[in-house]
Tab-separated table of C-alpha atoms in Angstrom:
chain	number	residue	atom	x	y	z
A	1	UNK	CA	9.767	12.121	-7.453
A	2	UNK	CA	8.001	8.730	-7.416
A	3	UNK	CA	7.678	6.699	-4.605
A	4	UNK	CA	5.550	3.231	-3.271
A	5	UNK	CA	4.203	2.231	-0.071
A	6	UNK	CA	3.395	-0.716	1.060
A	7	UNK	CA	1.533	0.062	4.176
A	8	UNK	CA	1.228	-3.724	5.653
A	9	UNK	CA	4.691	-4.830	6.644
A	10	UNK	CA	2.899	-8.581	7.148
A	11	UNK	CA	-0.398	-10.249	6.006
A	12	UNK	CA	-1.599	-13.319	7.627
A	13	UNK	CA	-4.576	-15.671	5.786
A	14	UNK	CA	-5.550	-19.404	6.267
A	15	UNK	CA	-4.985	-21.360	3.165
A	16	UNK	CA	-8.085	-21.638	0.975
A	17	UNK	CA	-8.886	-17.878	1.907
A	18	UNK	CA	-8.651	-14.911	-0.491
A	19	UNK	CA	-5.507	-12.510	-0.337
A	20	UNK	CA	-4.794	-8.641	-0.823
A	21	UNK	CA	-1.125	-7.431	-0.149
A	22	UNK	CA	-1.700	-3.700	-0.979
A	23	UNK	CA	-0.010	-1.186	-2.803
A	24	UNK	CA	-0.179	2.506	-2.946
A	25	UNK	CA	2.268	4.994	-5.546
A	26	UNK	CA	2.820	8.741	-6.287
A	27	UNK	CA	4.694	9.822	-9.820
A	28	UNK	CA	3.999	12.703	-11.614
A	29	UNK	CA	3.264	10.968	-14.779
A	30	UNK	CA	1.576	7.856	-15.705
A	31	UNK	CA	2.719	4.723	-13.591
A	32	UNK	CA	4.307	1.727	-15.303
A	33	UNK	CA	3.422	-0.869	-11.813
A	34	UNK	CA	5.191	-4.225	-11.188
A	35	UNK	CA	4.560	-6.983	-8.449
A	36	UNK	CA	7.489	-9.313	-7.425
A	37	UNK	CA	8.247	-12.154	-4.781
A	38	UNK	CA	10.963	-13.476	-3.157
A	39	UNK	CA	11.230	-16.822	-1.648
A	40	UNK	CA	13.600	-17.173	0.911
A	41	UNK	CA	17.070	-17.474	0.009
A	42	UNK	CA	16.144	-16.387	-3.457
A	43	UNK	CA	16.398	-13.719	-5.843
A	44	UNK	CA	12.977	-11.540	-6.870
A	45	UNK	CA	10.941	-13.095	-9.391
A	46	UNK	CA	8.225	-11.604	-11.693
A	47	UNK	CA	4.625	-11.948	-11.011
A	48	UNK	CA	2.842	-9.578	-12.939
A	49	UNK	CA	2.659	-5.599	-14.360
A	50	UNK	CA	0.556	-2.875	-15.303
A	51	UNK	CA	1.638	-1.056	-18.498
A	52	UNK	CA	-1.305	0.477	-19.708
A	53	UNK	CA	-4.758	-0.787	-20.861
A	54	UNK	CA	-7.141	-3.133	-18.548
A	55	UNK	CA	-7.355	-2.320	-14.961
A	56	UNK	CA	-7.117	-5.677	-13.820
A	57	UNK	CA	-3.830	-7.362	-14.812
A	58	UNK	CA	-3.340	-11.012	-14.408
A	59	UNK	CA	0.076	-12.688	-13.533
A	60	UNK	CA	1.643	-15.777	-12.236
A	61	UNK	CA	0.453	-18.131	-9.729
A	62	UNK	CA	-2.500	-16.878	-9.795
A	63	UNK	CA	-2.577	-13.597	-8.994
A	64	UNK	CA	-3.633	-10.885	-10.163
A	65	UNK	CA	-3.601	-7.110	-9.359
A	66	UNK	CA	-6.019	-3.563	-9.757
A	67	UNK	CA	-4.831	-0.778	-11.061
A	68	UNK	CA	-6.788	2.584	-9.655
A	69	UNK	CA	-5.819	4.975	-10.966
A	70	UNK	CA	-8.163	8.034	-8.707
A	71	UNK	CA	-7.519	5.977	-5.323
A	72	UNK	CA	-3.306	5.553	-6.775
A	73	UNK	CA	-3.100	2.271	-6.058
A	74	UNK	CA	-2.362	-1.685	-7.275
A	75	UNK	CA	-3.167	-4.136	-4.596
A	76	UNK	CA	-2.120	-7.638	-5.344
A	77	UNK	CA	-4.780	-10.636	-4.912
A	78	UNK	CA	-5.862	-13.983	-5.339
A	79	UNK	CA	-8.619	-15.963	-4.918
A	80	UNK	CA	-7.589	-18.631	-2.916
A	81	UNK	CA	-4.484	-18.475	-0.898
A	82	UNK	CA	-1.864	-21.665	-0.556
A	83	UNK	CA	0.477	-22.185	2.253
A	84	UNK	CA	3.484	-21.906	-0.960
A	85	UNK	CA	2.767	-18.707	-1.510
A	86	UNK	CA	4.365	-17.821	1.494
A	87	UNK	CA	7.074	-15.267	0.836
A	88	UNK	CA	8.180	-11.628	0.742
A	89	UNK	CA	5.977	-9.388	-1.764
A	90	UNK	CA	7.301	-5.964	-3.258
A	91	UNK	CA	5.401	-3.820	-5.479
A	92	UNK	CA	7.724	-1.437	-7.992
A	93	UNK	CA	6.916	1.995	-9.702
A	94	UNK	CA	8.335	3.360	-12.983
A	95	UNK	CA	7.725	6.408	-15.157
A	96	UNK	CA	9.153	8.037	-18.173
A	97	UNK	CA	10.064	11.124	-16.505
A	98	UNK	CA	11.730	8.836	-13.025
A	99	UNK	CA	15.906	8.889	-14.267
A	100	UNK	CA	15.178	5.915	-15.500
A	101	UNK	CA	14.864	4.056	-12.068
A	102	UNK	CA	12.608	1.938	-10.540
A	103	UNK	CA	11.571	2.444	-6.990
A	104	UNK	CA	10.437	-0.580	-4.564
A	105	UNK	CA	8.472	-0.527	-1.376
A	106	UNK	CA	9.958	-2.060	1.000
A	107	UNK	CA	8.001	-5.428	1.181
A	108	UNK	CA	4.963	-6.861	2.531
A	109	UNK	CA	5.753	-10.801	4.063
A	110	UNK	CA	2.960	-12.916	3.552
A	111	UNK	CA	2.584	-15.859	5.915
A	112	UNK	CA	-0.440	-18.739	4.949
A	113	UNK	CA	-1.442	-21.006	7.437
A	114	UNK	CA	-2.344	-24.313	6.537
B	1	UNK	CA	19.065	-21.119	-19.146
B	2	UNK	CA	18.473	-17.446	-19.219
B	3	UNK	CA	20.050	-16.499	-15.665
B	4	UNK	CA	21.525	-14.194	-13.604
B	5	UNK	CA	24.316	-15.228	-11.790
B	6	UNK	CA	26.118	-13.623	-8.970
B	7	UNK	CA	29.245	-14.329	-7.071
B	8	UNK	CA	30.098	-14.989	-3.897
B	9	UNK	CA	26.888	-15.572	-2.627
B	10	UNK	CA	28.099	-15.436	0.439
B	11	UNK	CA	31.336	-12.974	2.015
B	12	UNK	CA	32.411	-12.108	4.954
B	13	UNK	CA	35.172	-9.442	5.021
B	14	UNK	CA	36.999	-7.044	7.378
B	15	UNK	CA	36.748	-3.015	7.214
B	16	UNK	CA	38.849	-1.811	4.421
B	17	UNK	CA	39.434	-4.860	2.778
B	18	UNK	CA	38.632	-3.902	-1.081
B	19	UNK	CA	36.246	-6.729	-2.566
B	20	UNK	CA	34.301	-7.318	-5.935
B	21	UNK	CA	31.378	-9.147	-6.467
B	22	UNK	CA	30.352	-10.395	-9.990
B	23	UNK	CA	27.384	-10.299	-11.916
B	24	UNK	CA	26.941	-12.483	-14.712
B	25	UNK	CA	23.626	-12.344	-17.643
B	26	UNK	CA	23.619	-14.516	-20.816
B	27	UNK	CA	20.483	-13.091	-22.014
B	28	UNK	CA	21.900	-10.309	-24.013
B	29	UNK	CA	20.468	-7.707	-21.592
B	30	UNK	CA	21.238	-4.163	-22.191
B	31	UNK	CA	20.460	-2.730	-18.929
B	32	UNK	CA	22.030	-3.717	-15.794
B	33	UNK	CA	21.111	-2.742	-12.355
B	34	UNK	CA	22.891	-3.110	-8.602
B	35	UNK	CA	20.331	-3.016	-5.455
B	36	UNK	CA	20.790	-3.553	-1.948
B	37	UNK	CA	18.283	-4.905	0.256
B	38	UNK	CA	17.746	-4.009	3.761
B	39	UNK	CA	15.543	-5.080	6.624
B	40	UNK	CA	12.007	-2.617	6.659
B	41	UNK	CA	13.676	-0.115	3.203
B	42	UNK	CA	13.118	-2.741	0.311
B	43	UNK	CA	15.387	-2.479	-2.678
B	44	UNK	CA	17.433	0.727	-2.999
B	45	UNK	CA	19.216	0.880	-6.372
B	46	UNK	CA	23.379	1.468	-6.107
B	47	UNK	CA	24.068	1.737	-10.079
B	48	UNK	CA	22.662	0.640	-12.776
B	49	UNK	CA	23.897	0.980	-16.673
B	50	UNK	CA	21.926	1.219	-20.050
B	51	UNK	CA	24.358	-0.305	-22.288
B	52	UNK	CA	28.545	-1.020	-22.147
B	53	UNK	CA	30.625	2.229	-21.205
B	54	UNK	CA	27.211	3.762	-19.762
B	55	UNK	CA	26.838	3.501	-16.125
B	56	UNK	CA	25.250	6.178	-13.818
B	57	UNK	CA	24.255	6.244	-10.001
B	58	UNK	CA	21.034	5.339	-8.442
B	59	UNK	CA	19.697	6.293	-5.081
B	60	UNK	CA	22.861	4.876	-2.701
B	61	UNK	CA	26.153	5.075	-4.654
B	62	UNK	CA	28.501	5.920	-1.576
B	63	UNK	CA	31.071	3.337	-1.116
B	64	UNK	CA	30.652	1.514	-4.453
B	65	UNK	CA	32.031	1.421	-7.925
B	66	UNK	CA	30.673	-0.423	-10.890
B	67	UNK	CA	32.221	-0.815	-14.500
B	68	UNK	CA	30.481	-2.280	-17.642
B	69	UNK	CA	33.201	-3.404	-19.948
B	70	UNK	CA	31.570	-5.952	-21.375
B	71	UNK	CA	27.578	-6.549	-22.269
B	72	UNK	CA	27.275	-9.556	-20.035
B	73	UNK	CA	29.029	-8.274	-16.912
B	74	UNK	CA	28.226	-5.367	-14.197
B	75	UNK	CA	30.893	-6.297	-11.325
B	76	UNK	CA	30.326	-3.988	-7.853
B	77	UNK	CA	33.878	-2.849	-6.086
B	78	UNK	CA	33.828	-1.906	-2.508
B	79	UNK	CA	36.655	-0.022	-2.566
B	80	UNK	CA	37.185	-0.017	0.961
B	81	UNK	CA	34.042	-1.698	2.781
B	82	UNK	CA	32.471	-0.389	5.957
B	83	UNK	CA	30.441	-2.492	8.631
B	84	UNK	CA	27.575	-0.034	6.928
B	85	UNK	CA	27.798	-1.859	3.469
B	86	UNK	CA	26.671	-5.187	5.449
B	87	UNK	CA	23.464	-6.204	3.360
B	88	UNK	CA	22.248	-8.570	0.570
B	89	UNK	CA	22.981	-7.296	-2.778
B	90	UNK	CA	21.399	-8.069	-6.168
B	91	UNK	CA	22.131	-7.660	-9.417
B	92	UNK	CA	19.302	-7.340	-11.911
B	93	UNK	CA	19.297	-7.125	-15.799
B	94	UNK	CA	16.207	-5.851	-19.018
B	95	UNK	CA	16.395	-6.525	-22.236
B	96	UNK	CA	15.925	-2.876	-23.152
B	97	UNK	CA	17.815	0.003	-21.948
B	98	UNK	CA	15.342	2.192	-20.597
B	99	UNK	CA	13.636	-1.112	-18.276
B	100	UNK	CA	10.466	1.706	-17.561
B	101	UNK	CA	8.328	-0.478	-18.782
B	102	UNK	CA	10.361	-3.541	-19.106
B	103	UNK	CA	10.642	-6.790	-16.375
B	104	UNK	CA	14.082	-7.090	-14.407
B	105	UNK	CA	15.588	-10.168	-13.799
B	106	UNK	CA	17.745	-10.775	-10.723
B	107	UNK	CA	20.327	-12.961	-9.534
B	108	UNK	CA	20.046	-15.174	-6.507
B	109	UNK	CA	21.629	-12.712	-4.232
B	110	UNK	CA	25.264	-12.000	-2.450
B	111	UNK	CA	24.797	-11.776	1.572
B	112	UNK	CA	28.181	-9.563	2.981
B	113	UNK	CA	28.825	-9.288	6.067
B	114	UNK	CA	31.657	-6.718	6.970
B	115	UNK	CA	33.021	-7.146	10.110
């Protein structure tokens, strides 16, 4: 069965610094990988996703995210954090053989301080 | 606007009291989705359905009911609510049916407290 782990249940940077909210997944077949955040008092919103193809997948905002395929993992990043990109992260696993589901960690909050 | 659109957002209700919340999508989605959200377990899915007249159950489906008579809506009954069922619930929809590989979108969220 596949699963996610997000092993950081809050990341802390100073504005202008770069970020990492990791990301870790087991499936049995090959992972189709999302990245979405919440703001507060709002639904989840898209930021990026790894079908297949480059490594590195760019999104919104942004960010962007590595796929690893030997270390089984897809750590979201940027460059250059801003205090608005404060919010509640989740990272999402799919594969063909999963029931059709998709499976979320349970969220990494990321606080920037100005 | 392509949207999601849930309702109540808010509900506060009393043990046993049989409620529905709605879930609305005017982008011609063919899979809809139900997840709860709790405090340190992320987004566990209740139902979801690939198309109308196709539902199935995801990883919590105790205590819930869904129907999909119509493309646009996915409503969630709680037949008879329990203080357990307290959470903020989402509704999510993909343009295709299988979503593997396919962005969800999700509504703004219904926060129930059952009392």
């Amino acid at each position: 069965a596949q699963s996610v782990a997000q092993p950081e249940d809050q990341v802390n940077v100073a504005e202008g610094n770069p970020l990492t909210v990791k990301c870790t997944y087991s499936v049995s077949g090959n992972p189709y990988l999302f990245w979405y955040v919440q703001y507060p008092n709002r639904g989840l919103q898209f930021l990026l996703k790894y079908i297949t193809g480059d490594n590195l997948v760019k999104g919104s905002y942004g960010f962007e995210a590595e796929f690893n395929k030997s270390q089984t993992s897809f750590h979201l990043k940027k460059p250059s954090a801003l205090v608005s990109d404060s919010a509640l992260y989740f990272c999402a696993v799919s594969e063909l053989t999963g029931g059709f589901k998709t499976i979320f960690g349970a969220g990494t909050r990321l606080f920037v301080k100005a | 606007e392509a949207q999601v659109t849930q309702n109540p957002r808010y509900l506060i209700t009393v043990t046993g009291k049989k409620l529905t919340v709605t879930c609305s999508q005017n982008m011609n989605h063919e899979y809809m989705s139900w997840y709860r959200q709790d405090p340190g377990l992320g987004l566990r899915q209740i139902y979801y359905s690939m198309n109308v007249e196709v539902t199935d159950k995801g990883d919590v489906p105790e205590g819930y009911k869904v129907s999909r008579k119509e493309k646009r809506n996915f409503p969630l009954i709680l037949e008879s609510p329990s203080p357990n069922q307290t959470s903020l619930y989402f509704c999510a929809s993909s343009s295709q049916a299988v979503p593997v590989f396919e962005t969800q979108y999700f509504g703004p969220g219904t926060r129930l407290l059952v009392l």
